[in-house]
Short mmCIF file of C-alpha atoms in Angstrom, two decimals:
data_model
loop_
_atom_site.label_atom_id
_atom_site.label_comp_id
_atom_site.label_asym_id
_atom_site.label_seq_id
_atom_site.Cartn_x
_atom_site.Cartn_y
_atom_site.Cartn_z
CA UNK F 1 16.60 -15.25 4.02
CA UNK F 2 13.71 -17.53 2.96
CA UNK F 3 13.18 -17.24 -0.84
CA UNK F 4 9.51 -16.16 -1.53
CA UNK F 5 9.47 -15.14 -5.13
CA UNK F 6 9.21 -18.64 -6.74
CA UNK F 7 7.45 -17.68 -9.83
CA UNK F 8 5.47 -14.95 -11.46
CA UNK F 9 2.14 -16.28 -12.58
CA UNK F 10 -0.40 -13.48 -13.00
CA UNK F 11 -3.84 -14.69 -12.86
CA UNK F 12 -5.56 -14.12 -16.19
CA UNK F 13 -8.86 -12.25 -15.81
CA UNK F 14 -11.98 -12.87 -17.94
CA UNK F 15 -11.44 -9.50 -19.71
CA UNK F 16 -7.80 -8.62 -19.96
CA UNK F 17 -6.85 -4.81 -19.99
CA UNK F 18 -6.63 -4.77 -23.78
CA UNK F 19 -10.07 -4.11 -25.21
CA UNK F 20 -10.57 -0.46 -25.61
CA UNK F 21 -7.13 0.72 -24.36
CA UNK F 22 -6.89 4.40 -24.05
CA UNK F 23 -3.65 5.41 -22.46
CA UNK F 24 -0.75 7.85 -22.33
CA UNK F 25 2.57 6.76 -21.27
CA UNK F 26 5.71 8.54 -20.22
CA UNK F 27 6.87 11.80 -21.86
CA UNK F 28 9.76 10.93 -24.20
CA UNK F 29 11.50 13.14 -26.77
CA UNK F 30 9.03 15.80 -26.49
CA UNK F 31 6.04 13.57 -27.27
CA UNK F 32 3.02 12.21 -25.32
CA UNK F 33 2.32 8.60 -25.51
CA UNK F 34 -1.27 7.41 -26.29
CA UNK F 35 -2.94 4.10 -27.37
CA UNK F 36 -6.29 2.85 -28.17
CA UNK F 37 -7.01 -0.94 -28.39
CA UNK F 38 -10.59 -1.54 -29.53
CA UNK F 39 -10.91 -5.30 -29.04
CA UNK F 40 -13.99 -4.71 -26.95
CA UNK F 41 -15.46 -1.48 -28.23
CA UNK F 42 -18.81 -1.52 -30.10
CA UNK F 43 -20.89 1.19 -31.85
CA UNK F 44 -24.64 1.28 -31.44
CA UNK F 45 -26.75 1.34 -34.51
CA UNK F 46 -28.43 4.28 -32.85
CA UNK F 47 -28.11 6.33 -29.81
CA UNK F 48 -31.10 5.11 -27.78
CA UNK F 49 -31.03 3.51 -24.43
CA UNK F 50 -29.97 4.37 -20.88
CA UNK F 51 -26.72 6.18 -20.23
CA UNK F 52 -26.35 5.09 -16.80
CA UNK F 53 -23.30 3.43 -15.35
CA UNK F 54 -20.57 3.55 -12.75
CA UNK F 55 -19.08 6.93 -12.11
CA UNK F 56 -15.36 7.54 -11.27
CA UNK F 57 -14.06 7.64 -7.84
CA UNK F 58 -12.84 10.74 -5.87
CA UNK F 59 -10.11 11.20 -8.45
CA UNK F 60 -12.65 12.60 -10.98
CA UNK F 61 -15.55 15.18 -10.87
CA UNK F 62 -19.08 13.54 -10.48
CA UNK F 63 -20.45 12.35 -13.74
CA UNK F 64 -17.28 10.88 -15.37
CA UNK F 65 -17.76 7.23 -16.20
CA UNK F 66 -15.35 4.45 -15.62
CA UNK F 67 -17.10 2.32 -18.31
CA UNK F 68 -19.44 3.31 -21.23
CA UNK F 69 -22.77 1.76 -20.33
CA UNK F 70 -25.91 0.56 -21.79
CA UNK F 71 -27.29 -0.52 -25.17
CA UNK F 72 -26.36 -3.70 -27.31
CA UNK F 73 -23.01 -3.41 -29.28
CA UNK F 74 -23.33 -3.74 -32.96
CA UNK F 75 -20.50 -6.06 -34.33
CA UNK F 76 -18.70 -4.93 -37.43
CA UNK F 77 -18.44 -1.45 -38.99
CA UNK F 78 -15.85 1.16 -38.77
CA UNK F 79 -14.51 2.80 -35.69
CA UNK F 80 -12.52 6.11 -36.03
CA UNK F 81 -10.23 7.63 -33.59
CA UNK F 82 -9.32 11.31 -33.90
CA UNK F 83 -5.91 12.53 -32.81
CA UNK F 84 -3.62 15.55 -33.30
CA UNK F 85 -1.38 15.09 -36.27
CA UNK F 86 2.25 14.14 -35.80
CA UNK F 87 3.00 15.09 -39.44
CA UNK F 88 5.76 13.24 -41.28
CA UNK F 89 7.42 12.23 -37.99
CA UNK F 90 4.61 9.62 -37.40
CA UNK F 91 6.00 6.12 -37.49
CA UNK F 92 4.69 2.40 -37.10
CA UNK F 93 7.52 0.80 -35.15
CA UNK F 94 6.45 -0.06 -31.56
CA UNK F 95 9.78 0.75 -29.97
CA UNK F 96 10.13 4.15 -31.39
CA UNK F 97 6.75 5.94 -31.18
CA UNK F 98 7.09 9.77 -31.21
CA UNK F 99 3.50 11.07 -31.18
CA UNK F 100 -0.11 10.10 -30.19
CA UNK F 101 -1.03 8.56 -33.51
CA UNK F 102 1.82 6.06 -33.20
CA UNK F 103 0.42 4.62 -29.93
CA UNK F 104 -2.99 4.19 -31.37
CA UNK F 105 -1.43 2.07 -34.10
CA UNK F 106 1.07 0.25 -32.01
CA UNK F 107 -1.43 -0.99 -29.33
CA UNK F 108 -3.70 -2.46 -32.04
CA UNK F 109 -0.98 -4.03 -34.32
CA UNK F 110 1.20 -5.56 -31.41
CA UNK F 111 1.13 -7.17 -28.00
CA UNK F 112 3.20 -6.77 -24.96
CA UNK F 113 4.48 -9.75 -22.84
CA UNK F 114 2.60 -8.45 -19.89
CA UNK F 115 0.12 -5.76 -19.12
CA UNK F 116 -0.88 -3.48 -16.21
CA UNK F 117 -3.68 -4.58 -14.16
CA UNK F 118 -6.92 -2.77 -13.53
CA UNK F 119 -5.17 -0.90 -10.74
CA UNK F 120 -1.69 -1.12 -12.13
CA UNK F 121 -0.45 -4.01 -9.87
CA UNK F 122 -0.43 -6.98 -10.14
CA UNK F 123 0.22 -7.25 -13.87
CA UNK F 124 -1.67 -9.63 -16.10
CA UNK F 125 -0.61 -11.99 -18.99
CA UNK F 126 -0.04 -10.85 -22.50
CA UNK F 127 2.06 -12.94 -24.96
CA UNK F 128 3.71 -14.36 -21.79
CA UNK F 129 1.65 -16.35 -19.43
CA UNK F 130 4.18 -16.39 -16.58
CA UNK F 131 7.71 -15.81 -15.63
CA UNK F 132 9.76 -17.89 -13.17
CA UNK F 133 13.04 -16.87 -11.51
CA UNK F 134 15.93 -18.94 -10.13
CA UNK F 135 16.72 -18.83 -6.45
CA UNK F 136 18.17 -15.17 -6.44
CA UNK F 137 16.11 -13.75 -9.46
CA UNK F 138 19.36 -13.49 -11.55
CA UNK F 139 17.88 -15.79 -14.21
CA UNK F 140 14.21 -15.70 -15.41
CA UNK F 141 12.29 -18.11 -17.64
CA UNK F 142 9.48 -16.73 -19.67
CA UNK F 143 6.59 -19.07 -20.50
CA UNK F 144 4.80 -17.86 -23.59
CA UNK F 145 1.21 -18.09 -24.84
CA UNK F 146 0.42 -21.02 -27.04
CA UNK F 147 -1.72 -20.76 -30.19
CA UNK F 148 -0.82 -17.15 -30.94
CA UNK F 149 -0.26 -16.52 -34.71
CA UNK F 150 1.32 -13.51 -36.52
CA UNK F 151 -0.75 -11.48 -39.00
CA UNK F 152 1.00 -13.49 -41.85
CA UNK F 153 -0.15 -16.89 -40.51
CA UNK F 154 3.32 -17.82 -38.85
CA UNK F 155 3.22 -19.19 -35.27
CA UNK F 156 4.45 -16.91 -32.47
CA UNK F 157 7.42 -18.78 -30.82
CA UNK F 158 10.37 -18.20 -28.45
CA UNK F 159 12.61 -17.30 -31.47
CA UNK F 160 10.45 -14.02 -31.74
CA UNK F 161 11.03 -13.06 -28.13
CA UNK F 162 14.75 -13.77 -28.40
CA UNK F 163 15.09 -11.59 -31.35
CA UNK F 164 13.36 -8.73 -29.56
CA UNK F 165 15.70 -9.03 -26.54
CA UNK F 166 18.96 -9.33 -28.51
CA UNK F 167 18.40 -7.07 -31.60
CA UNK F 168 15.85 -4.45 -30.37
CA UNK F 169 15.41 -4.09 -26.70
CA UNK F 170 19.12 -3.92 -26.30
CA UNK F 171 19.35 -1.08 -28.84
CA UNK F 172 18.41 2.46 -27.79
CA UNK F 173 17.88 3.52 -31.51
CA UNK F 174 15.45 0.71 -32.03
CA UNK F 175 13.73 0.98 -28.66
CA UNK F 176 13.37 4.18 -26.59
CA UNK F 177 12.87 2.00 -23.42
CA UNK F 178 16.03 0.07 -23.80
CA UNK F 179 17.48 2.03 -20.89
CA UNK F 180 15.35 0.18 -18.46
CA UNK F 181 17.32 -2.84 -19.31
CA UNK F 182 20.72 -1.31 -19.73
CA UNK F 183 23.19 -3.08 -17.31
CA UNK F 184 20.55 -5.59 -16.17
CA UNK F 185 20.27 -8.14 -19.04
CA UNK F 186 22.99 -10.28 -20.45
CA UNK F 187 21.49 -9.87 -23.92
CA UNK F 188 23.90 -12.20 -25.89
CA UNK F 189 23.06 -15.08 -23.52
CA UNK F 190 19.25 -14.74 -23.93
CA UNK F 191 18.08 -18.00 -25.47
CA UNK F 192 15.05 -20.17 -25.99
CA UNK F 193 14.75 -23.33 -23.82
CA UNK F 194 11.76 -24.63 -25.85
CA UNK F 195 9.21 -23.65 -28.42
CA UNK F 196 7.56 -21.38 -26.06
CA UNK F 197 10.11 -20.88 -23.43
CA UNK F 198 12.82 -18.17 -23.15
CA UNK F 199 15.54 -17.88 -20.65
CA UNK F 200 16.72 -14.38 -19.65
CA UNK F 201 20.03 -14.14 -17.68
CA UNK F 202 20.63 -10.91 -15.77
CA UNK F 203 23.79 -9.17 -14.69
CA UNK F 204 22.21 -8.37 -11.23
CA UNK F 205 19.19 -9.83 -9.59
CA UNK F 206 15.86 -8.14 -10.13
CA UNK F 207 12.88 -9.60 -8.11
CA UNK F 208 10.12 -7.68 -10.17
CA UNK F 209 11.74 -8.09 -13.54
CA UNK F 210 8.47 -9.15 -15.56
CA UNK F 211 6.89 -5.87 -14.54
CA UNK F 212 9.29 -3.86 -16.76
CA UNK F 213 7.78 -5.21 -19.65
CA UNK F 214 4.23 -3.99 -19.04
CA UNK F 215 5.45 -0.86 -20.59
CA UNK F 216 4.24 0.64 -23.91
CA UNK F 217 7.49 0.44 -25.86
CA UNK F 218 7.92 -3.23 -25.39
CA UNK F 219 5.51 -4.39 -28.12
CA UNK F 220 6.74 -7.67 -29.57
CA UNK F 221 7.62 -7.78 -33.33
CA UNK F 222 8.41 -10.82 -35.51
CA UNK F 223 11.65 -12.63 -35.60
CA UNK F 224 13.83 -10.80 -38.08
CA UNK F 225 11.80 -7.44 -38.06
CA UNK F 226 13.61 -4.26 -38.17
CA UNK F 227 12.43 -0.60 -38.17
CA UNK F 228 13.02 -0.54 -42.06
CA UNK F 229 11.03 -3.84 -42.69
CA UNK F 230 8.12 -2.69 -40.39
CA UNK F 231 7.85 0.63 -42.15
CA UNK F 232 7.00 -1.32 -45.38
CA UNK F 233 5.04 -4.16 -43.97
CA UNK F 234 4.19 -4.14 -40.22
CA UNK F 235 3.26 -7.62 -38.87
CA UNK F 236 2.05 -8.12 -35.28
CA UNK F 237 -0.09 -10.39 -33.15
CA UNK F 238 -2.51 -7.65 -32.06
CA UNK F 239 -6.34 -7.55 -32.68
CA UNK F 240 -5.99 -5.44 -35.84
CA UNK F 241 -4.03 -6.11 -39.18
CA UNK F 242 -2.23 -3.55 -41.14
CA UNK F 243 -4.11 -2.10 -44.36
CA UNK F 244 -2.50 1.39 -44.89
CA UNK F 245 -0.53 4.13 -43.27
CA UNK F 246 -0.08 7.76 -44.47
CA UNK F 247 1.88 9.76 -41.89
CA UNK F 248 0.13 12.93 -40.84
CA UNK F 249 -3.13 11.90 -42.48
CA UNK F 250 -4.77 8.52 -41.82
CA UNK F 251 -4.05 4.85 -40.88
CA UNK F 252 -6.33 1.97 -41.70
CA UNK F 253 -6.51 -1.51 -39.99
CA UNK F 254 -8.84 -4.46 -40.43
CA UNK F 255 -10.04 -6.93 -37.81
CA UNK F 256 -7.70 -9.86 -37.15
CA UNK F 257 -9.96 -12.97 -37.47
CA UNK F 258 -7.32 -15.05 -35.80
CA UNK F 259 -6.72 -12.90 -32.72
CA UNK F 260 -5.84 -15.08 -29.73
CA UNK F 261 -8.48 -13.33 -27.48
CA UNK F 262 -11.50 -15.24 -28.48
CA UNK F 263 -14.43 -13.27 -30.05
CA UNK F 264 -12.47 -10.04 -30.31
CA UNK F 265 -12.27 -7.46 -31.77
CA UNK F 266 -15.87 -6.44 -32.29
CA UNK F 267 -15.27 -3.76 -35.06
CA UNK F 268 -14.17 -4.78 -38.55
CA UNK F 269 -12.22 -1.75 -39.32
CA UNK F 270 -10.17 0.87 -37.34
CA UNK F 271 -9.26 4.18 -38.77
CA UNK F 272 -6.82 6.47 -37.13
CA UNK F 273 -7.49 10.00 -38.31
CA UNK F 274 -4.30 12.01 -37.67
CA UNK F 275 -5.15 14.87 -40.11
CA UNK F 276 -6.43 17.16 -37.15
CA UNK F 277 -4.31 20.12 -36.21
CA UNK F 278 -6.23 21.40 -33.17
CA UNK F 279 -8.46 20.05 -30.43
CA UNK F 280 -11.57 21.96 -31.44
CA UNK F 281 -11.66 20.35 -34.80
CA UNK F 282 -11.48 16.85 -33.22
CA UNK F 283 -14.23 17.73 -30.62
CA UNK F 284 -16.55 19.09 -33.38
CA UNK F 285 -16.05 15.83 -35.38
CA UNK F 286 -16.78 13.80 -32.27
CA UNK F 287 -20.15 15.62 -31.75
CA UNK F 288 -21.32 14.95 -35.30
CA UNK F 289 -19.76 11.46 -35.03
CA UNK F 290 -17.15 12.00 -37.78
CA UNK F 291 -14.98 10.33 -35.24
CA UNK F 292 -15.95 7.95 -32.49
CA UNK F 293 -13.21 8.55 -29.91
CA UNK F 294 -11.19 11.66 -28.94
CA UNK F 295 -8.49 10.59 -26.52
CA UNK F 296 -7.08 13.02 -23.94
CA UNK F 297 -9.28 16.25 -24.73
CA UNK F 298 -8.55 19.38 -22.85
CA UNK F 299 -9.65 18.86 -19.38
CA UNK F 300 -11.79 22.04 -19.13
CA UNK F 301 -13.65 20.64 -22.20
CA UNK F 302 -14.10 17.28 -20.42
CA UNK F 303 -15.46 18.91 -17.30
CA UNK F 304 -17.91 20.93 -19.28
CA UNK F 305 -19.12 17.91 -20.93
CA UNK F 306 -20.06 16.19 -17.67
CA UNK F 307 -23.10 18.63 -17.66
CA UNK F 308 -23.51 19.32 -21.44
CA UNK F 309 -23.45 15.56 -22.25
CA UNK F 310 -22.94 16.18 -26.02
CA UNK F 311 -20.37 13.42 -25.60
CA UNK F 312 -19.40 10.83 -23.00
CA UNK F 313 -16.59 11.40 -20.55
CA UNK F 314 -14.44 8.23 -19.76
CA UNK F 315 -12.12 8.49 -16.87
CA UNK F 316 -9.94 5.87 -15.12
CA UNK F 317 -11.14 5.06 -11.57
CA UNK F 318 -7.46 5.06 -10.38
CA UNK F 319 -5.21 8.13 -10.97
CA UNK F 320 -1.57 7.03 -11.76
CA UNK F 321 -0.14 9.53 -14.29
CA UNK F 322 2.19 11.58 -12.12
CA UNK F 323 2.84 15.41 -12.72
CA UNK F 324 5.97 16.90 -11.00
CA UNK F 325 8.46 19.62 -10.80
CA UNK F 326 12.00 18.39 -10.97
CA UNK F 327 14.89 19.85 -8.94
CA UNK F 328 18.34 18.78 -9.55
CA UNK F 329 20.07 17.56 -6.28
CA UNK F 330 23.66 17.50 -7.12
CA UNK F 331 24.33 21.07 -8.33
CA UNK F 332 22.83 24.44 -8.77
CA UNK F 333 20.08 26.17 -6.71
CA UNK F 334 18.48 23.06 -5.50
CA UNK F 335 21.72 21.15 -4.06
CA UNK F 336 20.64 22.52 -0.69
CA UNK F 337 17.92 20.11 0.51
CA UNK F 338 16.33 22.89 2.61
CA UNK F 339 15.23 24.58 -0.72
CA UNK F 340 13.89 21.40 -2.10
CA UNK F 341 11.87 20.67 1.06
CA UNK F 342 10.57 24.23 1.12
CA UNK F 343 9.12 23.86 -2.33
CA UNK F 344 7.43 20.69 -1.49
CA UNK F 345 6.00 22.32 1.66
CA UNK F 346 4.63 25.54 0.12
CA UNK F 347 2.67 23.99 -2.67
CA UNK F 348 -1.14 23.94 -2.51
CA UNK F 349 -1.83 20.62 -4.30
CA UNK F 350 -5.52 20.86 -4.22
CA UNK F 351 -5.48 24.27 -5.79
CA UNK F 352 -3.30 22.88 -8.58
CA UNK F 353 -5.69 20.10 -9.22
CA UNK F 354 -8.69 22.42 -9.46
CA UNK F 355 -6.91 25.09 -11.39
CA UNK F 356 -4.76 23.11 -13.71
CA UNK F 357 -6.91 19.98 -14.14
CA UNK F 358 -10.45 21.21 -13.75
CA UNK F 359 -10.91 19.02 -10.70
CA UNK F 360 -9.68 15.82 -12.20
CA UNK F 361 -6.93 13.98 -10.18
CA UNK F 362 -5.68 13.37 -6.66
CA UNK F 363 -3.05 14.91 -4.66
CA UNK F 364 0.38 13.20 -4.68
CA UNK F 365 3.13 13.75 -2.19
CA UNK F 366 6.45 13.39 -3.94
CA UNK F 367 6.63 9.61 -4.62
CA UNK F 368 6.55 7.84 -7.86
CA UNK F 369 4.66 4.82 -8.98
CA UNK F 370 1.28 4.99 -7.20
CA UNK F 371 -0.60 1.65 -7.26
CA UNK F 372 2.35 -0.52 -7.16
CA UNK F 373 3.40 -2.95 -4.52
CA UNK F 374 5.23 -1.50 -1.58
CA UNK F 375 4.16 2.06 -2.51
CA UNK F 376 4.24 4.22 0.63
CA UNK F 377 0.76 5.93 0.29
CA UNK F 378 0.95 6.98 4.07
CA UNK F 379 3.74 9.45 3.40
CA UNK F 380 1.89 12.68 3.02
CA UNK F 381 2.50 16.44 3.51
CA UNK F 382 0.51 19.32 5.09
CA UNK F 383 1.05 22.69 3.34
CA UNK F 384 2.83 25.05 5.69
CA UNK F 385 3.88 28.31 4.02
CA UNK F 386 5.60 29.59 7.13
CA UNK F 387 7.76 26.63 7.39
CA UNK F 388 8.77 26.99 3.84
CA UNK F 389 9.58 30.67 4.36
CA UNK F 390 11.72 29.62 7.29
CA UNK F 391 13.55 27.02 5.27
CA UNK F 392 14.27 29.47 2.47
CA UNK F 393 15.59 32.03 4.96
CA UNK F 394 17.81 29.38 6.57
CA UNK F 395 19.16 28.44 3.23
CA UNK F 396 19.87 32.11 2.48
CA UNK F 397 17.65 32.31 -0.63
CA UNK F 398 14.68 34.33 0.81
CA UNK F 399 13.73 36.96 -1.86
CA UNK F 400 15.66 35.03 -4.62
CA UNK F 401 14.28 34.38 -8.05
CA UNK F 402 14.02 30.80 -9.50
CA UNK F 403 13.69 30.27 -13.31
CA UNK F 404 11.11 27.59 -14.03
CA UNK F 405 11.08 26.47 -17.83
CA UNK F 406 8.01 24.53 -18.67
CA UNK F 407 5.96 23.48 -21.78
CA UNK F 408 2.37 23.21 -22.81
CA UNK F 409 2.52 19.64 -24.27
CA UNK F 410 0.14 18.01 -21.71
CA UNK F 411 -2.91 19.33 -20.08
CA UNK F 412 -2.09 21.44 -17.02
CA UNK F 413 1.51 21.69 -17.38
CA UNK F 414 1.53 25.44 -18.02
CA UNK F 415 -1.32 26.15 -15.67
CA UNK F 416 0.18 24.32 -12.69
CA UNK F 417 3.61 26.12 -13.31
CA UNK F 418 1.90 29.44 -13.21
CA UNK F 419 -0.02 28.52 -9.95
CA UNK F 420 3.12 27.35 -8.31
CA UNK F 421 4.72 30.71 -9.12
CA UNK F 422 1.73 32.47 -7.56
CA UNK F 423 1.84 30.37 -4.51
CA UNK F 424 5.64 30.78 -4.06
CA UNK F 425 5.33 34.54 -3.37
CA UNK F 426 3.64 33.80 -0.03
CA UNK F 427 6.71 31.97 1.08
CA UNK F 428 9.07 34.77 0.27
CA UNK F 429 10.58 33.74 -3.29
CA UNK F 430 9.82 34.44 -6.71
CA UNK F 431 9.33 31.87 -9.50
CA UNK F 432 9.57 33.00 -13.22
CA UNK F 433 7.77 30.71 -15.62
CA UNK F 434 9.04 30.46 -19.16
CA UNK F 435 7.01 28.34 -21.62
CA UNK F 436 9.20 26.50 -24.22
CA UNK F 437 8.44 24.65 -27.35
CA UNK F 438 7.51 20.98 -26.68
CA UNK F 439 9.45 19.81 -29.63
CA UNK F 440 12.69 20.67 -27.92
CA UNK F 441 11.80 20.81 -24.23
CA UNK F 442 12.36 17.10 -23.65
CA UNK F 443 15.71 16.94 -25.55
CA UNK F 444 19.23 17.64 -24.27
CA UNK F 445 19.26 20.72 -26.39
CA UNK F 446 16.10 22.01 -24.64
CA UNK F 447 17.74 21.27 -21.18
CA UNK F 448 16.16 17.93 -20.51
CA UNK F 449 18.12 16.12 -17.72
CA UNK F 450 20.50 19.08 -17.40
CA UNK F 451 18.42 22.08 -16.06
CA UNK F 452 18.13 22.80 -12.32
CA UNK F 453 14.39 23.16 -12.38
CA UNK F 454 11.91 21.82 -14.74
CA UNK F 455 8.76 19.79 -15.44
CA UNK F 456 8.21 16.02 -15.88
CA UNK F 457 5.36 13.73 -16.31
CA UNK F 458 5.59 10.04 -15.54
CA UNK F 459 3.15 7.59 -17.02
CA UNK F 460 2.10 4.51 -15.07
CA UNK F 461 4.67 1.78 -14.36
CA UNK F 462 3.90 -1.50 -12.72
CA UNK F 463 6.48 -1.64 -10.00
CA UNK F 464 8.79 0.66 -7.94
CA UNK F 465 11.52 -1.25 -9.70
CA UNK F 466 10.50 0.20 -13.07
CA UNK F 467 10.17 3.65 -11.64
CA UNK F 468 13.57 3.64 -9.84
CA UNK F 469 15.38 2.15 -12.85
CA UNK F 470 13.82 4.96 -14.93
CA UNK F 471 14.63 7.83 -12.66
CA UNK F 472 17.00 7.05 -9.89
CA UNK F 473 19.78 4.89 -10.72
CA UNK F 474 22.96 6.32 -12.09
CA UNK F 475 22.23 4.51 -15.48
CA UNK F 476 18.60 5.73 -15.53
CA UNK F 477 17.48 7.04 -19.01
CA UNK F 478 15.65 9.87 -17.31
CA UNK F 479 17.87 11.29 -14.58
CA UNK F 480 16.11 14.67 -14.11
CA UNK F 481 17.08 15.13 -10.39
CA UNK F 482 20.59 13.38 -10.82
CA UNK F 483 19.81 11.14 -7.70
CA UNK F 484 22.94 9.31 -6.63
CA UNK F 485 25.37 12.13 -7.35
CA UNK F 486 24.62 14.01 -4.30
CA UNK F 487 26.71 13.67 -1.28
CA UNK F 488 25.78 10.23 0.28
CA UNK F 489 24.66 9.18 -3.09
CA UNK F 490 26.58 5.93 -3.14
CA UNK F 491 24.83 4.71 -0.15
CA UNK F 492 21.46 5.67 -1.62
CA UNK F 493 22.24 3.95 -4.80
CA UNK F 494 23.28 0.72 -2.85
CA UNK F 495 19.86 0.83 -1.03
CA UNK F 496 18.09 1.00 -4.30
CA UNK F 497 20.03 -1.98 -5.69
CA UNK F 498 19.29 -4.04 -2.63
CA UNK F 499 15.52 -3.23 -2.84
CA UNK F 500 15.44 -4.24 -6.52
CA UNK F 501 17.08 -7.47 -5.79
CA UNK F 502 15.05 -8.41 -2.71
CA UNK F 503 13.09 -11.51 -3.27
CA UNK F 504 11.91 -11.85 0.36
CA UNK F 505 8.70 -9.84 0.72
CA UNK F 506 9.39 -8.53 4.17
CA UNK F 507 12.83 -7.56 3.32
CA UNK F 508 11.67 -5.97 0.06
CA UNK F 509 8.96 -4.06 2.03
CA UNK F 510 11.53 -2.64 4.39
CA UNK F 511 14.05 -1.77 1.76
CA UNK F 512 11.55 -0.04 -0.44
CA UNK F 513 10.23 1.85 2.64
CA UNK F 514 13.70 3.31 3.14
CA UNK F 515 14.07 4.09 -0.44
CA UNK F 516 10.78 6.18 -0.51
CA UNK F 517 11.41 7.78 2.77
CA UNK F 518 14.69 9.16 1.33
CA UNK F 519 12.88 10.49 -1.74
CA UNK F 520 10.19 12.00 0.35
CA UNK F 521 12.57 13.86 2.57
CA UNK F 522 15.38 14.50 0.36
CA UNK F 523 14.52 13.67 -3.43
CA UNK F 524 14.35 16.14 -6.08
CA UNK F 525 10.78 15.53 -7.38
CA UNK F 526 7.83 17.63 -6.19
CA UNK F 527 5.16 15.27 -7.29
CA UNK F 528 1.97 17.33 -6.75
CA UNK F 529 -0.75 15.16 -8.42
CA UNK F 530 -1.80 12.02 -10.01
CA UNK F 531 -4.12 12.34 -13.06
CA UNK F 532 -6.49 9.63 -14.35
CA UNK F 533 -6.80 9.07 -17.92
CA UNK F 534 -9.62 11.17 -19.25
CA UNK F 535 -11.03 10.57 -22.89
CA UNK F 536 -14.25 11.43 -24.70
CA UNK F 537 -16.41 9.09 -26.80
CA UNK F 538 -19.32 9.89 -29.04
CA UNK F 539 -22.66 9.01 -27.51
CA UNK F 540 -23.32 5.99 -29.68
CA UNK F 541 -20.02 4.23 -28.30
CA UNK F 542 -20.32 1.35 -25.96
CA UNK F 543 -17.93 -1.24 -24.48
CA UNK F 544 -14.92 0.78 -23.33
CA UNK F 545 -13.84 0.50 -19.72
CA UNK F 546 -11.22 2.72 -18.24
CA UNK F 547 -8.12 1.25 -16.45
CA UNK F 548 -5.32 2.94 -14.56
CA UNK F 549 -2.75 1.79 -17.11
CA UNK F 550 -4.89 0.50 -19.88
CA UNK F 551 -8.63 0.64 -20.65
CA UNK F 552 -10.43 -2.47 -21.34
#
């Protein structure tokens, strides 16, 4: 085959997706991920001026903004973000965030090698300007950005990236996303080939390898940094420098005058107020401008504010956060694919979007990683309750009861579980929903990756490679469905490996199509909807623009 992936050189847009980042990432250890990078945010001296601007696409109700419009930003001052407290579990190390306040801090203190694009793919440069593979994509060379300095004045070099690969990204206790790289990277052989050049040898070819690093846990720390040293003195390359951190209360950061993105950030001081214990308190503080930004409010509240206009509603124009019911394919009630297909067929996706998300979101059809290259957006389903009933009958489970444990950790999880249970009765089966504590739901003790039936939420990834490494390979860190252990699983795993390795575009297209067709027809995920990022800002805030993976 002709080799087509000669290099990875993302074009660098005039405004990178870093300024005003508001995003959640994948659920991990019972915590939602969220970040806010305020390189381009501004606060008006007053609230005057037009409030016009672009509205969201069909993934959001009319009136939601994809950019906060109007007015002339006032440079300087303090910008305050209000988030629900993570208590004493809050930490400041980018590889081990366990709650929403952590992500606000991490995205402002540190940078990634690459970032999601405006519509997820293609990715754009961060601390790496490009990445180049050898002929079969088994060795990658990362070309790093020149002129970047750490908050302590030291220059950013290849030594820093090598340290992250060898000591942190290879270690699951130091980085929760290390499973993405397990079995792929020959960590001990990662080496610098120049002051700003790093060579990364792989155990197996990966054609879209750079896309893995546009993921929230891969914030780059300084050579020699450890979780213990960072807890005392966090040093990054991000737009803000560390001032103070009190877990469960408040974090304070100051503008980085040497930040590599010229002219940014706009505000002098960033405060993360994590003293709040309920959403109503944050919302009230937002109205009186005690805080400037309330990320991920209740969706019903956001919908009400589209007409009340007490605050501004910011919604990403592309929905990429996927909500799904997970069915285990290798054992238990769902080992029979007729049962999995019946559940996928009976669900009324539009009703779930309206009832669980207050109308925000777009229907999804059982595939992961929307917006990425090779995503099979033409594979869709039509609801057919009678077909579902027939499949349940053929499988011998008509009239049976299915237990669905869920949790209320993210907006709409309990509501959509309840709606699915209501819809299932029409197809002749019963679903009993049990709401469990979010603190344990996403842990092995709570049934995570073990239970037959459950709930999962996937945050945006930048390639099918990332999604499949995360969920579907035998070494995946989140094997909810245990794909690959079912009869015929070895062949299915081989297909995924071939797709991940394919450097020829037409070959990759064909292989990824086959892999997605398998998931559509036999997979264990009932992906019912994709949610945009929805956030609220005080009426005097300007300069934030929503993106599918980051807001900028």
